[in-house]
GROMACS .gro file of C-alpha atoms in nm:
model
  305
    1UNK     CA    1   4.723   6.958 -12.513
    2UNK     CA    2   4.914   6.759 -12.772
    3UNK     CA    3   4.925   6.385 -12.709
    4UNK     CA    4   5.245   6.184 -12.709
    5UNK     CA    5   5.259   5.903 -12.963
    6UNK     CA    6   5.292   5.552 -12.822
    7UNK     CA    7   5.563   5.423 -13.055
    8UNK     CA    8   5.470   5.060 -13.104
    9UNK     CA    9   5.745   5.010 -13.359
   10UNK     CA   10   6.017   5.112 -13.113
   11UNK     CA   11   5.862   4.923 -12.821
   12UNK     CA   12   5.827   4.607 -13.032
   13UNK     CA   13   6.193   4.637 -13.135
   14UNK     CA   14   6.293   4.657 -12.768
   15UNK     CA   15   6.087   4.347 -12.688
   16UNK     CA   16   6.236   4.155 -12.980
   17UNK     CA   17   6.579   4.244 -12.845
   18UNK     CA   18   6.481   4.108 -12.502
   19UNK     CA   19   6.352   3.788 -12.664
   20UNK     CA   20   6.671   3.749 -12.869
   21UNK     CA   21   6.883   3.769 -12.553
   22UNK     CA   22   6.667   3.513 -12.372
   23UNK     CA   23   6.673   3.273 -12.669
   24UNK     CA   24   7.053   3.303 -12.682
   25UNK     CA   25   7.076   3.215 -12.312
   26UNK     CA   26   6.848   2.914 -12.356
   27UNK     CA   27   7.045   2.779 -12.650
   28UNK     CA   28   7.379   2.839 -12.474
   29UNK     CA   29   7.257   2.625 -12.184
   30UNK     CA   30   7.106   2.353 -12.405
   31UNK     CA   31   7.133   2.360 -12.785
   32UNK     CA   32   6.823   2.142 -12.813
   33UNK     CA   33   6.611   2.413 -12.650
   34UNK     CA   34   6.590   2.645 -12.951
   35UNK     CA   35   6.230   2.771 -12.978
   36UNK     CA   36   6.057   2.671 -13.300
   37UNK     CA   37   5.752   2.818 -13.474
   38UNK     CA   38   5.562   2.636 -13.750
   39UNK     CA   39   5.356   2.853 -13.985
   40UNK     CA   40   5.087   2.704 -14.209
   41UNK     CA   41   4.980   2.911 -14.510
   42UNK     CA   42   4.690   2.806 -14.732
   43UNK     CA   43   4.632   2.975 -15.067
   44UNK     CA   44   4.804   3.265 -15.238
   45UNK     CA   45   4.655   3.577 -15.077
   46UNK     CA   46   4.918   3.847 -15.103
   47UNK     CA   47   4.837   3.997 -14.765
   48UNK     CA   48   4.870   3.656 -14.596
   49UNK     CA   49   5.198   3.589 -14.776
   50UNK     CA   50   5.328   3.926 -14.658
   51UNK     CA   51   5.230   3.858 -14.295
   52UNK     CA   52   5.398   3.516 -14.308
   53UNK     CA   53   5.719   3.665 -14.447
   54UNK     CA   54   5.722   3.923 -14.168
   55UNK     CA   55   5.678   3.653 -13.905
   56UNK     CA   56   5.957   3.438 -14.051
   57UNK     CA   57   6.188   3.739 -14.066
   58UNK     CA   58   6.113   3.825 -13.702
   59UNK     CA   59   6.184   3.465 -13.598
   60UNK     CA   60   6.520   3.475 -13.775
   61UNK     CA   61   6.606   3.806 -13.607
   62UNK     CA   62   6.541   3.658 -13.261
   63UNK     CA   63   6.704   3.319 -13.312
   64UNK     CA   64   6.374   3.130 -13.325
   65UNK     CA   65   6.361   2.846 -13.578
   66UNK     CA   66   6.077   2.881 -13.828
   67UNK     CA   67   5.919   2.601 -14.026
   68UNK     CA   68   5.696   2.695 -14.319
   69UNK     CA   69   5.425   2.476 -14.469
   70UNK     CA   70   5.252   2.620 -14.777
   71UNK     CA   71   4.944   2.462 -14.932
   72UNK     CA   72   4.727   2.544 -15.236
   73UNK     CA   73   4.381   2.686 -15.173
   74UNK     CA   74   4.217   2.353 -15.265
   75UNK     CA   75   4.406   2.152 -15.002
   76UNK     CA   76   4.179   1.910 -14.818
   77UNK     CA   77   4.082   1.969 -14.459
   78UNK     CA   78   4.204   1.617 -14.378
   79UNK     CA   79   4.555   1.696 -14.508
   80UNK     CA   80   4.574   2.012 -14.297
   81UNK     CA   81   4.455   1.831 -13.984
   82UNK     CA   82   4.709   1.553 -14.042
   83UNK     CA   83   4.993   1.807 -14.066
   84UNK     CA   84   4.882   1.983 -13.749
   85UNK     CA   85   4.869   1.651 -13.563
   86UNK     CA   86   5.223   1.579 -13.683
   87UNK     CA   87   5.340   1.922 -13.563
   88UNK     CA   88   5.163   1.874 -13.228
   89UNK     CA   89   5.391   1.575 -13.169
   90UNK     CA   90   5.714   1.733 -13.302
   91UNK     CA   91   5.942   1.831 -13.009
   92UNK     CA   92   6.125   2.086 -13.227
   93UNK     CA   93   5.802   2.282 -13.275
   94UNK     CA   94   5.685   2.489 -12.978
   95UNK     CA   95   5.432   2.705 -13.155
   96UNK     CA   96   5.189   2.643 -13.442
   97UNK     CA   97   5.036   2.933 -13.632
   98UNK     CA   98   4.766   2.882 -13.895
   99UNK     CA   99   4.754   3.198 -14.104
  100UNK     CA  100   4.399   3.326 -14.139
  101UNK     CA  101   4.171   3.350 -14.324
  102UNK     CA  102   4.136   2.996 -14.455
  103UNK     CA  103   3.949   2.913 -14.779
  104UNK     CA  104   3.573   2.855 -14.747
  105UNK     CA  105   3.610   2.480 -14.803
  106UNK     CA  106   3.800   2.451 -14.472
  107UNK     CA  107   3.630   2.451 -14.131
  108UNK     CA  108   3.837   2.724 -13.968
  109UNK     CA  109   3.724   2.652 -13.613
  110UNK     CA  110   3.795   2.280 -13.649
  111UNK     CA  111   4.146   2.348 -13.778
  112UNK     CA  112   4.229   2.600 -13.505
  113UNK     CA  113   4.091   2.374 -13.232
  114UNK     CA  114   4.312   2.088 -13.354
  115UNK     CA  115   4.626   2.279 -13.251
  116UNK     CA  116   4.729   2.162 -12.904
  117UNK     CA  117   4.667   2.429 -12.640
  118UNK     CA  118   5.035   2.412 -12.542
  119UNK     CA  119   5.140   2.509 -12.897
  120UNK     CA  120   4.851   2.749 -12.967
  121UNK     CA  121   5.068   3.061 -12.974
  122UNK     CA  122   4.780   3.261 -13.123
  123UNK     CA  123   4.591   3.204 -12.796
  124UNK     CA  124   4.272   3.103 -12.981
  125UNK     CA  125   4.222   2.749 -12.845
  126UNK     CA  126   3.902   2.721 -12.637
  127UNK     CA  127   4.099   2.604 -12.332
  128UNK     CA  128   4.334   2.904 -12.353
  129UNK     CA  129   4.033   3.134 -12.391
  130UNK     CA  130   3.870   2.972 -12.089
  131UNK     CA  131   4.188   3.015 -11.882
  132UNK     CA  132   4.196   3.386 -11.967
  133UNK     CA  133   3.835   3.420 -11.851
  134UNK     CA  134   3.901   3.264 -11.510
  135UNK     CA  135   3.946   3.539 -11.253
  136UNK     CA  136   4.078   3.304 -10.980
  137UNK     CA  137   3.947   3.531 -10.708
  138UNK     CA  138   3.819   3.259 -10.475
  139UNK     CA  139   4.028   3.122 -10.188
  140UNK     CA  140   4.278   2.847 -10.260
  141UNK     CA  141   4.337   2.929 -10.627
  142UNK     CA  142   4.678   3.010 -10.768
  143UNK     CA  143   4.723   3.384 -10.807
  144UNK     CA  144   4.880   3.485 -11.138
  145UNK     CA  145   5.098   3.792 -11.186
  146UNK     CA  146   4.901   3.986 -11.445
  147UNK     CA  147   5.157   4.266 -11.434
  148UNK     CA  148   5.405   4.025 -11.593
  149UNK     CA  149   5.229   3.875 -11.893
  150UNK     CA  150   5.537   3.671 -11.985
  151UNK     CA  151   5.483   3.472 -11.664
  152UNK     CA  152   5.125   3.363 -11.741
  153UNK     CA  153   5.126   2.980 -11.783
  154UNK     CA  154   4.902   2.971 -12.092
  155UNK     CA  155   4.890   3.153 -12.423
  156UNK     CA  156   4.725   3.496 -12.442
  157UNK     CA  157   4.610   3.625 -12.785
  158UNK     CA  158   4.885   3.832 -12.941
  159UNK     CA  159   4.712   4.160 -13.028
  160UNK     CA  160   4.532   4.202 -12.691
  161UNK     CA  161   4.856   4.113 -12.512
  162UNK     CA  162   5.036   4.375 -12.721
  163UNK     CA  163   4.779   4.639 -12.623
  164UNK     CA  164   4.842   4.582 -12.251
  165UNK     CA  165   5.217   4.571 -12.305
  166UNK     CA  166   5.202   4.912 -12.474
  167UNK     CA  167   5.007   5.057 -12.180
  168UNK     CA  168   5.260   4.914 -11.935
  169UNK     CA  169   5.563   5.033 -12.129
  170UNK     CA  170   5.436   5.393 -12.122
  171UNK     CA  171   5.347   5.364 -11.751
  172UNK     CA  172   4.973   5.404 -11.794
  173UNK     CA  173   4.805   5.322 -11.460
  174UNK     CA  174   4.536   5.057 -11.498
  175UNK     CA  175   4.429   4.971 -11.144
  176UNK     CA  176   4.109   5.157 -11.066
  177UNK     CA  177   4.103   5.320 -11.410
  178UNK     CA  178   3.786   5.343 -11.614
  179UNK     CA  179   3.852   5.153 -11.938
  180UNK     CA  180   3.626   5.131 -12.242
  181UNK     CA  181   3.681   4.866 -12.508
  182UNK     CA  182   3.508   4.938 -12.838
  183UNK     CA  183   3.432   4.608 -13.008
  184UNK     CA  184   3.353   4.262 -12.870
  185UNK     CA  185   3.531   4.025 -13.109
  186UNK     CA  186   3.687   3.701 -12.988
  187UNK     CA  187   4.019   3.807 -13.141
  188UNK     CA  188   4.062   4.145 -12.968
  189UNK     CA  189   3.767   4.302 -12.787
  190UNK     CA  190   3.677   4.030 -12.538
  191UNK     CA  191   4.033   3.918 -12.452
  192UNK     CA  192   4.162   4.274 -12.406
  193UNK     CA  193   3.863   4.346 -12.180
  194UNK     CA  194   3.954   4.042 -11.969
  195UNK     CA  195   4.318   4.150 -11.950
  196UNK     CA  196   4.215   4.497 -11.833
  197UNK     CA  197   3.987   4.340 -11.575
  198UNK     CA  198   4.273   4.122 -11.449
  199UNK     CA  199   4.461   4.448 -11.393
  200UNK     CA  200   4.175   4.579 -11.179
  201UNK     CA  201   4.045   4.834 -11.427
  202UNK     CA  202   3.671   4.895 -11.436
  203UNK     CA  203   3.582   4.780 -11.786
  204UNK     CA  204   3.292   4.865 -12.016
  205UNK     CA  205   3.258   4.695 -12.356
  206UNK     CA  206   3.090   4.907 -12.621
  207UNK     CA  207   2.930   4.735 -12.921
  208UNK     CA  208   2.682   4.789 -13.203
  209UNK     CA  209   2.382   4.784 -12.969
  210UNK     CA  210   2.524   5.023 -12.709
  211UNK     CA  211   2.310   5.331 -12.653
  212UNK     CA  212   2.486   5.669 -12.672
  213UNK     CA  213   2.830   5.527 -12.742
  214UNK     CA  214   2.995   5.869 -12.737
  215UNK     CA  215   2.874   5.935 -12.383
  216UNK     CA  216   3.007   5.599 -12.259
  217UNK     CA  217   3.346   5.651 -12.423
  218UNK     CA  218   3.373   6.003 -12.281
  219UNK     CA  219   3.399   5.863 -11.927
  220UNK     CA  220   3.706   5.650 -12.002
  221UNK     CA  221   4.060   5.702 -11.876
  222UNK     CA  222   4.173   5.431 -12.121
  223UNK     CA  223   4.011   5.363 -12.459
  224UNK     CA  224   4.088   5.055 -12.670
  225UNK     CA  225   3.927   5.085 -13.015
  226UNK     CA  226   3.894   4.757 -13.205
  227UNK     CA  227   3.584   4.788 -13.418
  228UNK     CA  228   3.714   4.806 -13.778
  229UNK     CA  229   3.545   5.134 -13.874
  230UNK     CA  230   3.764   5.409 -14.012
  231UNK     CA  231   3.800   5.706 -13.774
  232UNK     CA  232   3.476   5.621 -13.593
  233UNK     CA  233   3.595   5.759 -13.259
  234UNK     CA  234   3.585   6.138 -13.269
  235UNK     CA  235   3.773   6.398 -13.067
  236UNK     CA  236   3.447   6.499 -12.897
  237UNK     CA  237   3.408   6.146 -12.758
  238UNK     CA  238   3.735   6.152 -12.567
  239UNK     CA  239   3.801   6.261 -12.211
  240UNK     CA  240   4.077   6.518 -12.166
  241UNK     CA  241   4.402   6.340 -12.081
  242UNK     CA  242   4.286   5.988 -12.164
  243UNK     CA  243   4.508   5.721 -12.321
  244UNK     CA  244   4.398   5.569 -12.653
  245UNK     CA  245   4.504   5.236 -12.801
  246UNK     CA  246   4.385   5.217 -13.163
  247UNK     CA  247   4.380   4.858 -13.288
  248UNK     CA  248   4.197   4.934 -13.613
  249UNK     CA  249   4.362   4.944 -13.952
  250UNK     CA  250   4.143   5.066 -14.237
  251UNK     CA  251   4.212   5.199 -14.585
  252UNK     CA  252   4.049   5.520 -14.704
  253UNK     CA  253   4.070   5.676 -15.048
  254UNK     CA  254   4.334   5.948 -15.081
  255UNK     CA  255   4.414   6.079 -15.428
  256UNK     CA  256   4.728   6.251 -15.295
  257UNK     CA  257   4.875   5.920 -15.174
  258UNK     CA  258   5.102   5.718 -15.402
  259UNK     CA  259   4.877   5.410 -15.383
  260UNK     CA  260   4.556   5.610 -15.398
  261UNK     CA  261   4.470   5.532 -15.038
  262UNK     CA  262   4.606   5.572 -14.687
  263UNK     CA  263   4.578   5.369 -14.370
  264UNK     CA  264   4.387   5.503 -14.071
  265UNK     CA  265   4.271   5.357 -13.742
  266UNK     CA  266   3.933   5.343 -13.572
  267UNK     CA  267   4.010   5.677 -13.404
  268UNK     CA  268   4.034   6.023 -13.560
  269UNK     CA  269   4.405   6.048 -13.487
  270UNK     CA  270   4.451   6.420 -13.551
  271UNK     CA  271   4.153   6.506 -13.333
  272UNK     CA  272   4.260   6.266 -13.059
  273UNK     CA  273   4.606   6.427 -13.049
  274UNK     CA  274   4.441   6.747 -12.926
  275UNK     CA  275   4.277   6.594 -12.618
  276UNK     CA  276   4.456   6.269 -12.525
  277UNK     CA  277   4.771   6.237 -12.320
  278UNK     CA  278   4.892   5.936 -12.523
  279UNK     CA  279   4.770   5.769 -12.843
  280UNK     CA  280   4.892   5.496 -13.078
  281UNK     CA  281   4.940   5.602 -13.441
  282UNK     CA  282   4.821   5.389 -13.733
  283UNK     CA  283   5.034   5.241 -13.873
  284UNK     CA  284   5.320   5.203 -13.624
  285UNK     CA  285   5.123   5.151 -13.304
  286UNK     CA  286   4.962   4.817 -13.219
  287UNK     CA  287   5.057   4.636 -13.541
  288UNK     CA  288   5.427   4.571 -13.467
  289UNK     CA  289   5.337   4.446 -13.119
  290UNK     CA  290   5.132   4.155 -13.251
  291UNK     CA  291   5.436   3.981 -13.401
  292UNK     CA  292   5.647   4.061 -13.093
  293UNK     CA  293   5.388   3.889 -12.872
  294UNK     CA  294   5.379   3.590 -13.109
  295UNK     CA  295   5.754   3.551 -13.058
  296UNK     CA  296   5.711   3.584 -12.682
  297UNK     CA  297   5.443   3.315 -12.677
  298UNK     CA  298   5.669   3.082 -12.878
  299UNK     CA  299   5.958   3.142 -12.638
  300UNK     CA  300   5.732   3.081 -12.337
  301UNK     CA  301   5.605   2.757 -12.492
  302UNK     CA  302   5.964   2.638 -12.535
  303UNK     CA  303   6.050   2.721 -12.175
  304UNK     CA  304   5.745   2.528 -12.053
  305UNK     CA  305   5.817   2.221 -12.269
   0.00000   0.00000   0.00000
């Protein structure tokens, strides 16, 4: 068996095209309804600057207004909080993104929590996290359509949302499937586990204290690897025909590469190709979906405003 690649780059491009069309319709109906994303960058980290440029470029491509606010690394926490409060009240801004990491002199949690939940397009606000963790299975509660993530009335973290979108776009059945999530971070592991559960998968979360990790993973129809360890998941761990979403992005030394290193995921990609039915490559798999979901969240916030 040779697995098919899940082409996140192509799928993200399709989604950006869908967003561009919807933004154009919104603006044609009411010019004041152009979605707007504010991006706050603190310091001069090159990787952060690159990510911010990519987000601004994606906004421009889709017709979403972008507002950039750059601060030196020694900016005071009070100044940042004041700017966020101003943006919370600005009707032209529908999403606020604080580029992480922040310098050590800034209380990261305090800054993120100051973003209003309605404009928290990263999906990291405690109230958005709590909404994601509500299963709403008891009588009388509103039933949400978890097969249509764009319809969910609160913000879902971008990378986990992108993982589920990839599975849906390649028609991977989730209901009744055995799914294993490797990693339990607040950014990816826990939210993607909740999203899989909302889709009626049977979910196991593997972490650093799990006994016989390989045996647990080997039972999975769907594997989401988000642990940050280069090529940790081996071919021998994977069930024949399973689907693998590799969230990891790690650099490993490679003297033959132009930069002296290459990027790999948390899964041994070449080995996985021999046993999986579908797998995301690294790079070009989950990465492009994160920005696409950020744009979707910004559009949804505008539509709800």
